[in-house]
Coordinates of C-alpha atoms in Angstrom, one line a residue:
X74 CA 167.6 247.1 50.0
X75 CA 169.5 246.0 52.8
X76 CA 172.8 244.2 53.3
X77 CA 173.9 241.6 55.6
X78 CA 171.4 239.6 57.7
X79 CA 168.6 241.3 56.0
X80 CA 169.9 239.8 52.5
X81 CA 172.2 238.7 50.8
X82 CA 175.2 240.2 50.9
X83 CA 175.0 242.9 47.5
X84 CA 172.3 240.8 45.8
X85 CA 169.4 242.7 44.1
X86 CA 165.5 241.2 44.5
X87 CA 164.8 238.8 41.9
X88 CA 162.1 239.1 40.1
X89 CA 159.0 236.7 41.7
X90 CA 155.5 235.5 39.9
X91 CA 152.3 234.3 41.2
X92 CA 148.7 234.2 40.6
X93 CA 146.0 235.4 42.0
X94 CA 141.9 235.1 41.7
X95 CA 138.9 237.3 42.1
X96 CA 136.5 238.0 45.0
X97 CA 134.1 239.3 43.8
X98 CA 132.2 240.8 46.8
X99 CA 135.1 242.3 47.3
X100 CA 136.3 243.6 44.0
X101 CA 132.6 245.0 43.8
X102 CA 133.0 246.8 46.9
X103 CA 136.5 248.7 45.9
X104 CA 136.0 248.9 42.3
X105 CA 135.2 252.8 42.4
X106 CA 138.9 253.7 42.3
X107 CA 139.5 251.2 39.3
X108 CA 136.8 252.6 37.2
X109 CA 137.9 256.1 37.7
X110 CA 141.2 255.2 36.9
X111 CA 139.4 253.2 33.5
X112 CA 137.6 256.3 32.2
X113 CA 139.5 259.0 33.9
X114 CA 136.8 260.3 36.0
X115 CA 138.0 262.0 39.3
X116 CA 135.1 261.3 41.4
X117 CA 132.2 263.3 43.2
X118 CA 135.1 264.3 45.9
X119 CA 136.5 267.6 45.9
X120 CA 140.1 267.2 44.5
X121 CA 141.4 268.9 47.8
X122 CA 143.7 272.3 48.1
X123 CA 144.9 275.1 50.7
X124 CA 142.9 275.0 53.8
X125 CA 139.5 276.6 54.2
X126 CA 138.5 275.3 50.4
X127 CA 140.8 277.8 48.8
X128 CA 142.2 276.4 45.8
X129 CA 145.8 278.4 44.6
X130 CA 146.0 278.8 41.0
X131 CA 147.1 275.6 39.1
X132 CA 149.5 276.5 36.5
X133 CA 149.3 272.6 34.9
X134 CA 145.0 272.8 35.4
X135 CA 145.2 273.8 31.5
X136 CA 148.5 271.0 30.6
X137 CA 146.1 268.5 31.5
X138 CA 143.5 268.8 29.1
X139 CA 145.9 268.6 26.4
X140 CA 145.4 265.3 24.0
X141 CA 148.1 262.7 25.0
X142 CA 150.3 260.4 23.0
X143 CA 149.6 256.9 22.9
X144 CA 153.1 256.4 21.2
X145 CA 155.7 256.9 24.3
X146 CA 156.0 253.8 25.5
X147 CA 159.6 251.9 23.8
X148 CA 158.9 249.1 21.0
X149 CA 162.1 247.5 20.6
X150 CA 165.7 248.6 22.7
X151 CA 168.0 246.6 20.6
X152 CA 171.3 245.3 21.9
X153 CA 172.7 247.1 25.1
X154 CA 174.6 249.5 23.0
X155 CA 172.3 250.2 20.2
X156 CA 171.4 253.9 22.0
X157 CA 172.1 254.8 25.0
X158 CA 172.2 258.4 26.9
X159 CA 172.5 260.3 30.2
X160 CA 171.2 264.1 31.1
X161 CA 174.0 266.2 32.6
X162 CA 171.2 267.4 35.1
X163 CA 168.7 265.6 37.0
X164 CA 166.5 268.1 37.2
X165 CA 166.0 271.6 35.2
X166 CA 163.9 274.5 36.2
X167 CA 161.0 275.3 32.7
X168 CA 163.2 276.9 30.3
X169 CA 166.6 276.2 31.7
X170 CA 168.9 273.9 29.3
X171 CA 170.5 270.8 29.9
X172 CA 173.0 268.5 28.2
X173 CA 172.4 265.3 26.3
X174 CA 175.2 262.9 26.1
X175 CA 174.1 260.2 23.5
X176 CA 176.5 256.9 22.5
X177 CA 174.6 255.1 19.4
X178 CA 175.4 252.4 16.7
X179 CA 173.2 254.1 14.4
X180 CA 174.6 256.8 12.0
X181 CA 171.8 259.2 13.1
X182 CA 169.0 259.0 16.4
X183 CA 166.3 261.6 17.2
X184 CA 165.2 262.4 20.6
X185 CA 161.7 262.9 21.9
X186 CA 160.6 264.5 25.3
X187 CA 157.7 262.7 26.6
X188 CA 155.7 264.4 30.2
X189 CA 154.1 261.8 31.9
X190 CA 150.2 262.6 33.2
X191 CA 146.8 261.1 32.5
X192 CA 146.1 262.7 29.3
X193 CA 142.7 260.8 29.1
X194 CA 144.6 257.6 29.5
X195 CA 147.5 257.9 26.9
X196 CA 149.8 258.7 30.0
X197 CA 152.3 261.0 28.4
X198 CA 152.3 263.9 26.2
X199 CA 155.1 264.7 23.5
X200 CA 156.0 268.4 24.4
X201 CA 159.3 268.2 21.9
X202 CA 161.2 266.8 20.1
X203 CA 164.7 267.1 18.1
X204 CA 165.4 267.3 14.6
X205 CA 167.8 264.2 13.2
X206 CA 171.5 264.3 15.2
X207 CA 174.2 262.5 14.2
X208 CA 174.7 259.8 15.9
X209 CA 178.4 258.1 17.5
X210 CA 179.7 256.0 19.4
X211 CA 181.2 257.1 23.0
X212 CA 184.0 256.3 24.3
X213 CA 184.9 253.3 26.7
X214 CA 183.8 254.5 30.3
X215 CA 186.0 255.2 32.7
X216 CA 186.4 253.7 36.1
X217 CA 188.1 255.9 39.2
X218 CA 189.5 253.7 41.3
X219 CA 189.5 254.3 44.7
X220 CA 186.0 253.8 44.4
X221 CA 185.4 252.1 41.6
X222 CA 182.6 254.7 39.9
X223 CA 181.8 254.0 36.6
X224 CA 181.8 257.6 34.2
X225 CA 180.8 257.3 30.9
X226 CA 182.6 260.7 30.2
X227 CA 181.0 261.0 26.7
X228 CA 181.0 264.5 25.0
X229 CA 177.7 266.6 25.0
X230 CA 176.3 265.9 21.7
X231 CA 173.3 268.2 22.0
X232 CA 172.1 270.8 24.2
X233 CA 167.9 271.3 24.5
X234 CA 166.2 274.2 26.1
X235 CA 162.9 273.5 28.0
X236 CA 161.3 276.9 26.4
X237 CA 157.1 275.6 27.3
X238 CA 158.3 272.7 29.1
X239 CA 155.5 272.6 31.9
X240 CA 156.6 270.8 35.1
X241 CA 156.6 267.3 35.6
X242 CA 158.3 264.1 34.7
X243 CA 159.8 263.6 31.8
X244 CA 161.1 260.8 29.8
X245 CA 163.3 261.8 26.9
X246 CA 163.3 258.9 24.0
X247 CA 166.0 258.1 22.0
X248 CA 165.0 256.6 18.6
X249 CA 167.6 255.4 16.3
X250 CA 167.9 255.2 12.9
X251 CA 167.7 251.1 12.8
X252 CA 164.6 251.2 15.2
X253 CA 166.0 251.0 18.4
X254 CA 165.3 253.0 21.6
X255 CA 165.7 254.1 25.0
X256 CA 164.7 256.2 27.9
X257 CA 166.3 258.9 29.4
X258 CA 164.6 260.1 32.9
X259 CA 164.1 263.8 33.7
X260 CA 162.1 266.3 36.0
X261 CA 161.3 269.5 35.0
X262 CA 160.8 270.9 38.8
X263 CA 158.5 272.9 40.1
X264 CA 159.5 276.9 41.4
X265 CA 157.8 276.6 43.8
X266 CA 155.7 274.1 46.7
X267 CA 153.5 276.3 48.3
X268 CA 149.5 274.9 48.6
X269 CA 150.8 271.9 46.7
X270 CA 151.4 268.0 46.7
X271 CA 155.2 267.3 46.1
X272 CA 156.2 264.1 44.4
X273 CA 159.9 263.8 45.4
X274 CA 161.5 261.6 42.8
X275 CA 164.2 259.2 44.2
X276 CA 166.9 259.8 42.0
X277 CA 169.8 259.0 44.3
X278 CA 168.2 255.3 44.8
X279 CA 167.2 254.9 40.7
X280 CA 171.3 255.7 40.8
X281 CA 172.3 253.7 43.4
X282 CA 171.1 250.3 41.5
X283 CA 172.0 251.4 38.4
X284 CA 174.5 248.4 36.8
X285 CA 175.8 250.8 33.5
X286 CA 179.5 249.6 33.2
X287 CA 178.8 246.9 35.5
X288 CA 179.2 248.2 38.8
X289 CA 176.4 249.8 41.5
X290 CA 176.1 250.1 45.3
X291 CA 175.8 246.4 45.6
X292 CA 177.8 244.8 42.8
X293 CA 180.9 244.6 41.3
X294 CA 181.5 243.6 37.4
X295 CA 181.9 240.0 39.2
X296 CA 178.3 240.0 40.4
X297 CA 180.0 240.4 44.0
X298 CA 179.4 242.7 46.7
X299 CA 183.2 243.5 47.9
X300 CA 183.3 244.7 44.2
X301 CA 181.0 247.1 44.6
X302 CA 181.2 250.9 43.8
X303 CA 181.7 253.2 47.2
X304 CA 180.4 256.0 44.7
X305 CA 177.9 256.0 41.8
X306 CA 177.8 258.8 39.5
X307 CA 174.4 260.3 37.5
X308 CA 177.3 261.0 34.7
X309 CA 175.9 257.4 32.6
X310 CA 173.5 256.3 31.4
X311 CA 170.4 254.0 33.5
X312 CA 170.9 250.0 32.6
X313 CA 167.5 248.5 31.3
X314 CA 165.2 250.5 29.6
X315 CA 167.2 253.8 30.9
X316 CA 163.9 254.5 33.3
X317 CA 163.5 250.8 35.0
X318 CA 163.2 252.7 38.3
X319 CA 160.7 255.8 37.9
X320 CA 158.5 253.3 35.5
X321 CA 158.3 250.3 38.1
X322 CA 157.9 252.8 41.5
X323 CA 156.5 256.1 40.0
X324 CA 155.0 256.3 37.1
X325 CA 151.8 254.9 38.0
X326 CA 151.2 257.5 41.1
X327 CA 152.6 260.5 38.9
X328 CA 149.7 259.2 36.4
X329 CA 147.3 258.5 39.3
X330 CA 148.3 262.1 41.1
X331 CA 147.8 264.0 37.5
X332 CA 144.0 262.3 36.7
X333 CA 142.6 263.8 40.0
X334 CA 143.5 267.1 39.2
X335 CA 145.7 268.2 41.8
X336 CA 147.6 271.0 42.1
X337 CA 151.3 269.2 42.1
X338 CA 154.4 269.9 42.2
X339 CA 157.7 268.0 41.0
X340 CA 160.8 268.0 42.5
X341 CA 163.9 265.2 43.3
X342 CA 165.8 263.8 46.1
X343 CA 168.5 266.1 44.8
X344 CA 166.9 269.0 44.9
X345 CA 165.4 268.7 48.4
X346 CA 168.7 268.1 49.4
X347 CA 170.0 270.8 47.9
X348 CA 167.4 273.6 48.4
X349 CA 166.7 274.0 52.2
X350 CA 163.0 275.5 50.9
X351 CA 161.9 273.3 48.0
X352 CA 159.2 272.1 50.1
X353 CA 158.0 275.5 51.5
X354 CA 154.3 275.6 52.3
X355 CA 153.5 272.3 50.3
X356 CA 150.2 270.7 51.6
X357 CA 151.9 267.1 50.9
X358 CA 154.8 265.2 50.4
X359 CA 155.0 261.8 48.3
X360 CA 157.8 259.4 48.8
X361 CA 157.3 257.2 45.9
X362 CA 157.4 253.5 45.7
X363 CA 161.3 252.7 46.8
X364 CA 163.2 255.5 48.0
X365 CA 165.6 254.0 50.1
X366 CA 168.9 256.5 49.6
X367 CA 168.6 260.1 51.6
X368 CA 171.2 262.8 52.6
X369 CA 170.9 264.2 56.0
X370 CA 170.1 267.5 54.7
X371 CA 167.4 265.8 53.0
X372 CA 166.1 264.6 55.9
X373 CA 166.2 267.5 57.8
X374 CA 164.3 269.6 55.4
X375 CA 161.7 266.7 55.2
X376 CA 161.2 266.6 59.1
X377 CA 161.0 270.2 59.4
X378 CA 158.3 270.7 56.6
X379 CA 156.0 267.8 58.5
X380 CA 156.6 269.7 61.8
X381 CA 155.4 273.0 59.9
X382 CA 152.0 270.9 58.9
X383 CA 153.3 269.1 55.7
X384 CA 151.9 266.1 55.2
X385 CA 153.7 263.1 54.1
X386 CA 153.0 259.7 52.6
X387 CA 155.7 256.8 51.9
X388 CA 154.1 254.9 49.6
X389 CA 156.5 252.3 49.5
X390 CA 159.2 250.4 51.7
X391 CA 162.8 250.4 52.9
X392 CA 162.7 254.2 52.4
X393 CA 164.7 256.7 54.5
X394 CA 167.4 253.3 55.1
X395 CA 170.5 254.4 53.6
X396 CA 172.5 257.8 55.0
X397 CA 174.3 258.7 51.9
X398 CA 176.8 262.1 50.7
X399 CA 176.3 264.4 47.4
X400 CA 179.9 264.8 45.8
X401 CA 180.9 266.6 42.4
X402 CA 181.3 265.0 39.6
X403 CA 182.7 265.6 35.9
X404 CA 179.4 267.2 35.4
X405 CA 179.1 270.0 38.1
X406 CA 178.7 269.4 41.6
X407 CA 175.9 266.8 43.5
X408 CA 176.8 264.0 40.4
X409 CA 178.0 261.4 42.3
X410 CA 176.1 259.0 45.5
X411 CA 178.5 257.9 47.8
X412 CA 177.7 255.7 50.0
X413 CA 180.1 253.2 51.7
X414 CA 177.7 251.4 53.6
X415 CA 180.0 248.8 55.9
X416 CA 182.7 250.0 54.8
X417 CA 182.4 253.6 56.1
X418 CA 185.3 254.2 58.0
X419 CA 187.5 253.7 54.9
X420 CA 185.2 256.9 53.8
X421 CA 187.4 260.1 53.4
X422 CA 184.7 262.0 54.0
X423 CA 183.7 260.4 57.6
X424 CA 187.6 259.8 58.5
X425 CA 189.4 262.7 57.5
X426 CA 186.3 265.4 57.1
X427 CA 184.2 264.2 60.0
X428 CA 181.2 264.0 57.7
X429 CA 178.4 262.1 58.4
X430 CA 179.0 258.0 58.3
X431 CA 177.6 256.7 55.1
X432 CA 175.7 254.1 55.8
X433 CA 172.3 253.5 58.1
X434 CA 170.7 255.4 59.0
X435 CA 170.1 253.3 62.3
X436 CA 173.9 252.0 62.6
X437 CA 175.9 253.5 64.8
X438 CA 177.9 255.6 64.7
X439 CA 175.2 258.8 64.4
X440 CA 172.1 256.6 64.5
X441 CA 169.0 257.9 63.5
X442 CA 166.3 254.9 63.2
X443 CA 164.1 255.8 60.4
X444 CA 161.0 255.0 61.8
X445 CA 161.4 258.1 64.3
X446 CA 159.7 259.7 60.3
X447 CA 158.3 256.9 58.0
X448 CA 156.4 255.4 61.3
X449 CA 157.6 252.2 60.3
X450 CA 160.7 250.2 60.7
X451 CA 162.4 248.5 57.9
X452 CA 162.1 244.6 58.2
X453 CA 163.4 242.5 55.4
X454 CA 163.7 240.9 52.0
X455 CA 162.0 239.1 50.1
X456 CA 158.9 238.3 51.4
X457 CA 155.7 237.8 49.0
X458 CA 152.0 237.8 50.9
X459 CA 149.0 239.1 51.5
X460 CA 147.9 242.9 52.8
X461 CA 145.4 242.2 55.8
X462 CA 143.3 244.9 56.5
X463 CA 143.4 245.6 60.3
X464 CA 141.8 249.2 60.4
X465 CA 138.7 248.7 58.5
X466 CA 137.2 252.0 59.5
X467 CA 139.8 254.4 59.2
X468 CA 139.4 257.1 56.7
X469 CA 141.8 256.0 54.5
X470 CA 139.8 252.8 53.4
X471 CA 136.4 254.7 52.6
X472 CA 134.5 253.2 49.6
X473 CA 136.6 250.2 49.5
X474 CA 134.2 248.1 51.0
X475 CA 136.7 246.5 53.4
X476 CA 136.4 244.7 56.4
X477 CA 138.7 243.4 59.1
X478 CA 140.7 240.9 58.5
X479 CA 140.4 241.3 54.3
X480 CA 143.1 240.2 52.4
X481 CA 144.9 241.0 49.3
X482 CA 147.1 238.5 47.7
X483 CA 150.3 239.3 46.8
X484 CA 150.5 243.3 47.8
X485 CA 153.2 242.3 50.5
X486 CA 156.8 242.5 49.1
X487 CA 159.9 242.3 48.0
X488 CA 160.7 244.2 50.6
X489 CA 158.2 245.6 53.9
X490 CA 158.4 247.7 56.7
X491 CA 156.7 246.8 60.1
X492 CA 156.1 249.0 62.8
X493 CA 158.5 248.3 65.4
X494 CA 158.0 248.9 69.7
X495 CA 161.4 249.1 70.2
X496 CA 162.6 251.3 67.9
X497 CA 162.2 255.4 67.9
X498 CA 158.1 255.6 67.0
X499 CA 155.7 258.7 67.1
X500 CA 153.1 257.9 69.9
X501 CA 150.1 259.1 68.3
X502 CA 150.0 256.0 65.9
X503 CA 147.8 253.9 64.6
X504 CA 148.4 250.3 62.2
X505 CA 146.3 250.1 59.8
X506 CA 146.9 247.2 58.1
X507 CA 148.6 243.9 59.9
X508 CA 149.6 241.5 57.5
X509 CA 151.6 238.2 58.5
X510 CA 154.4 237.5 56.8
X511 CA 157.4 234.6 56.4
X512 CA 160.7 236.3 55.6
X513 CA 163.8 234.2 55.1
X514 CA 161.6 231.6 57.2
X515 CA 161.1 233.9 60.2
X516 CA 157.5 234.4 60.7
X517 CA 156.9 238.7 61.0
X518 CA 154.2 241.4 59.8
X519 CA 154.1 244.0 57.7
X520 CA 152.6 247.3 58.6
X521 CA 150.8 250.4 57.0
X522 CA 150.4 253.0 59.8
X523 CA 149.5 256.5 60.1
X524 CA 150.4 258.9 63.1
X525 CA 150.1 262.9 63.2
X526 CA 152.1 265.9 64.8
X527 CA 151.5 268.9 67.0
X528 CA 151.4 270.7 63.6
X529 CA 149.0 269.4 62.6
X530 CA 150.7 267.1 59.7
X531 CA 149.7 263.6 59.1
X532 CA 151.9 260.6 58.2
X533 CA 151.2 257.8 56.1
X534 CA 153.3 254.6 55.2
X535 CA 152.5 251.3 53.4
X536 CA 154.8 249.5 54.7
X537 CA 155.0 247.3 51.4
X538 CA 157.5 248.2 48.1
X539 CA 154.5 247.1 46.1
X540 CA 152.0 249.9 46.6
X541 CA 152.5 251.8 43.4
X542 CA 153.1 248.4 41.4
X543 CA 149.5 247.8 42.4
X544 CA 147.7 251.0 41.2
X545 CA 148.8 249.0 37.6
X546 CA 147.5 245.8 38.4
X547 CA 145.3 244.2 36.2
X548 CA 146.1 246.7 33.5
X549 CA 149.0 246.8 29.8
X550 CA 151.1 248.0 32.1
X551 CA 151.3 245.4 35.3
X552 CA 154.5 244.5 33.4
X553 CA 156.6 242.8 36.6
X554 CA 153.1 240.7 37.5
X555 CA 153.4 239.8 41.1
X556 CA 149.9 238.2 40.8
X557 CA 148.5 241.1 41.8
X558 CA 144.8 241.4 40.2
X559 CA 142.0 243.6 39.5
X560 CA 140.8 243.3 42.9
X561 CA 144.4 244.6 44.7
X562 CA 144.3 247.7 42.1
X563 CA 140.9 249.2 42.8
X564 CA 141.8 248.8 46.5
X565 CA 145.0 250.3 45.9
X566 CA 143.9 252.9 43.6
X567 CA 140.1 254.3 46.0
X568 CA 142.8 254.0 49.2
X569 CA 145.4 256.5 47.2
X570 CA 142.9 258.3 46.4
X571 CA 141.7 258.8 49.9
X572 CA 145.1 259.8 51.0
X573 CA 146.1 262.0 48.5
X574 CA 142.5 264.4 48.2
X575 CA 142.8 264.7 52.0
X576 CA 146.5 265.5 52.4
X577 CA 146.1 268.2 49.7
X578 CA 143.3 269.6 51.9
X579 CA 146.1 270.9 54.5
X580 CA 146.8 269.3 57.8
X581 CA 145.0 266.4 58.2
X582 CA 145.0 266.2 61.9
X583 CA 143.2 269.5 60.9
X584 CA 140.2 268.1 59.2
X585 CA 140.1 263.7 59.6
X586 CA 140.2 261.8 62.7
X587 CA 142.7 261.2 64.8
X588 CA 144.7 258.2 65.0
X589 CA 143.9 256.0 67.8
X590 CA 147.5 254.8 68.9
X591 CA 147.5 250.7 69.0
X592 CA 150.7 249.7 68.9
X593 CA 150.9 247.7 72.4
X594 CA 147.5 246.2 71.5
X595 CA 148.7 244.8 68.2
X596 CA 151.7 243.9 69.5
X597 CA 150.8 243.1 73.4
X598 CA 153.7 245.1 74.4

């Protein structure tokens, strides 16, 4: 989410509702992806791999035909305080330990580890869980200063060892002796990428919106922006649920992703940061649904695995947007997100170090427009409308049973990219969908648009935060409810589909039509 002009200076999106109806010409023309996703069925398609058909061995084929439990999802959280908890690591490598830091009313909590798949429709699997801890309160949290980060700086109250963890996200429950519960988010990451489809969790963004103790990159305690934190640390725990983030904008593809039976691969923003070949030799990339907070190293190890024949697909909007730094914390080192946004120069880091301005990506100093790699160009906020269908016959939209000019209420917003003439955009790229738009009462579009590279990689954005929201409409878990119906999520769910059996099939400039480049025509520029 932006600041400034785009919105509201620090204010997050509030929630919006609608309603929606039914086609049903429509609906009966996209509803393969939706019953798939009903009975889990994968399809008649092949579910893709390495190039030339061969498949590498899946180490999770044999994790996925394990029975699922129904029971993961929370039943009551209680008060804010009633259980709370942070990992001292974002991610952990199978059978590496981590540390829990738990803060509870209760005199005793036990804690659950929950992987998140298909599982025949229960969506998660219980791969452990704790015998009864004693439970504590932690201390007050403490805020530093000079950039106002909140650390919960609670002791380690348990230690767990991910001995047969397979990879994949996790969510850790906390269950309380007096009923109450909450999430704790973690990946267990893959070793390695190589002939597989990444999904590259957006930690650094779930962090930088995070409110525990009242302050995140766009707030202060106050509710205002010049309060804000210039640094947001991973040691506390997530407000909400503890999950709010991965459950809204990634849960739904990581379940989607896991029923089709492709070979996967988990990693985080972190990670790809840190690891210059995290994503060697994967056949795809996933940006999940909002994934707006990179590091330039990040970046950098994203562009050059697309210009080595990686695909990628941003599946939401506003991602790539902020330019942000990985500092220690009390944890160990990369804890802490700083990102000073307009208030850069007072950064240590960019005045004194020479690092890297943190703020974005497009401003100057250092711009770097990131629509030079999404496609697309970050527009605005908040916007609510329909997704028009420009490209009927592209490959993406096979067995939806669209036409031009088809509409689908709702799947436009909060946020949307567009693509953009004037800013830095691959030539070889083609809109796909072209959907009007009022934002903030200027009239605009929306754009999903796919290009390729000489290396054969191909590129895919939604332009829309929505996208993943919509692989749950119509179902339990459609919890926010833009009005987005039945219809939207078989669209949604067959177009997904599409993308992600033929980006795990190598290159796709390798094996599905070019894009035919209409930018000026769309635009008449």
């Amino acid at each position: 989410m932006a600041d400034g002009a785009a919105h509201d200076a620090g204010q997050r999106p509030p929630p919006d509702r609608s309603g929606t109806g039914l086609d049903r010409r429509h609906f009966l023309g996209a509803a393969t992806g939706l019953a798939a996703l009903a009975t889990g069925l994968a399809g008649c398609d092949s579910p893709g791999g390495a190039p030339g058909g061969h498949r590498p061995a899946d180490p999770l084929a044999a994790e996925r035909t394990r029975p699922g439990s129904p029971d993961w999802r929370l039943t009551a959280t209680g008060p804010p305080d009633a259980i709370e908890g942070y990992a001292d690591r974002v991610s952990v490598a199978p059978g590496e330990e981590f540390g829990l830091h738990v803060s509870t009313t209760a005199p005793g909590f036990r804690v659950r580890a929950y992987r998140v798949g298909w599982y025949g429709g229960a969506q998660a699997r219980l791969v452990w869980r704790s015998d009864r801890l004693a439970g504590r309160r932690g201390p007050a949290p403490r805020l530093v200063a000079d950039t106002r980060t909140v650390e919960a700086g609670w002791p380690r109250t348990t230690t767990v060892r991910t001995t047969g963890w397979p990879p994949g996200a996790y969510l850790l429950r906390l269950d309380a002796d007096h009923g109450h519960q909450r999430y704790v988010p973690l990946v267990v990451r893959s070793t390695g990428a190589a002939g597989r489809t990444v999904l590259m969790h957006a930690v650094t963004t779930w962090q930088a919106y995070n409110t525990w103790g009242g302050h995140s990159l766009y707030e202060g305690r106050d509710g205002a922006y010049a309060t804000r934190s210039l640094a947001v640390s991973f040691d506390r725990p997530y407000d909400a649920t503890g999950a709010e983030k991965f459950l809204v904008y990634e849960r739904a593809l990581v379940v989607l992703a896991e029923r089709l039976g492709l070979p996967l691969a988990y990693t985080t923003s972190v990670d790809v940061h840190d690891d210059p070949g995290a994503l060697r030799g994967a056949t795809a990339v996933l940006s999940l649904g909002h994934d707006e907070y990179w590091t330039p190293q990040q970046r950098d190890h994203v562009t050059r695995a697309r210009d080595g024949g990686t695909n990628l697909a941003f599946l939401g909007a506003n991602a790539c947007f902020r330019r942000v730094r990985l500092d220690a914390g009390p944890a160990g080192p990369l804890r802490t997100v700083t990102c000073y946004k307009t208030a850069y120069r007072d950064d240590p880091g960019f005045a004194v170090r020479r690092d890297p301005p943190t703020h974005d990506f497009r401003a100057p100093p250092a711009a770097d427009p990131e629509s030079s790699l999404t496609g697309v160009f970050y527009e605005g906020y908040p916007t609510d409308a329909p997704y028009v269908v420009h490209g009927a016959d592209h490959w993406l939209f096979e067995g939806t049973g669209v036409r031009a000019g088809d509409a689908f209420p709702h799947l436009v917003g909060v946020e949307y990219d567009r693509v953009t003439p004037a800013a830095p955009t691959p030539a070889a790229l083609q809109i796909v969908a072209h959907s009007p738009l009022v934002c903030r009462g200027r009239a605009s579009h929306a754009d999903s648009a796919y290009y390729t590279v000489p290396g054969g990689a191909g590129v895919f954005a939604t332009g829309t935060m929505r996208w993943v929201e919509a692989l749950m409409a119509g179902t339990r878990d459609n919890g926010r409810n833009h009005g987005l119906d039945r219809r939207t999520g078989a669209f949604v769910t067959r177009t997904t589909e599409n993308l992600l059996r033929a980006f795990a099939a190598g290159p796709a400039a390798h094996h599905r039509p070019a894009p035919e480049p209409n930018t000026a025509r769309v635009y008449g520029r």
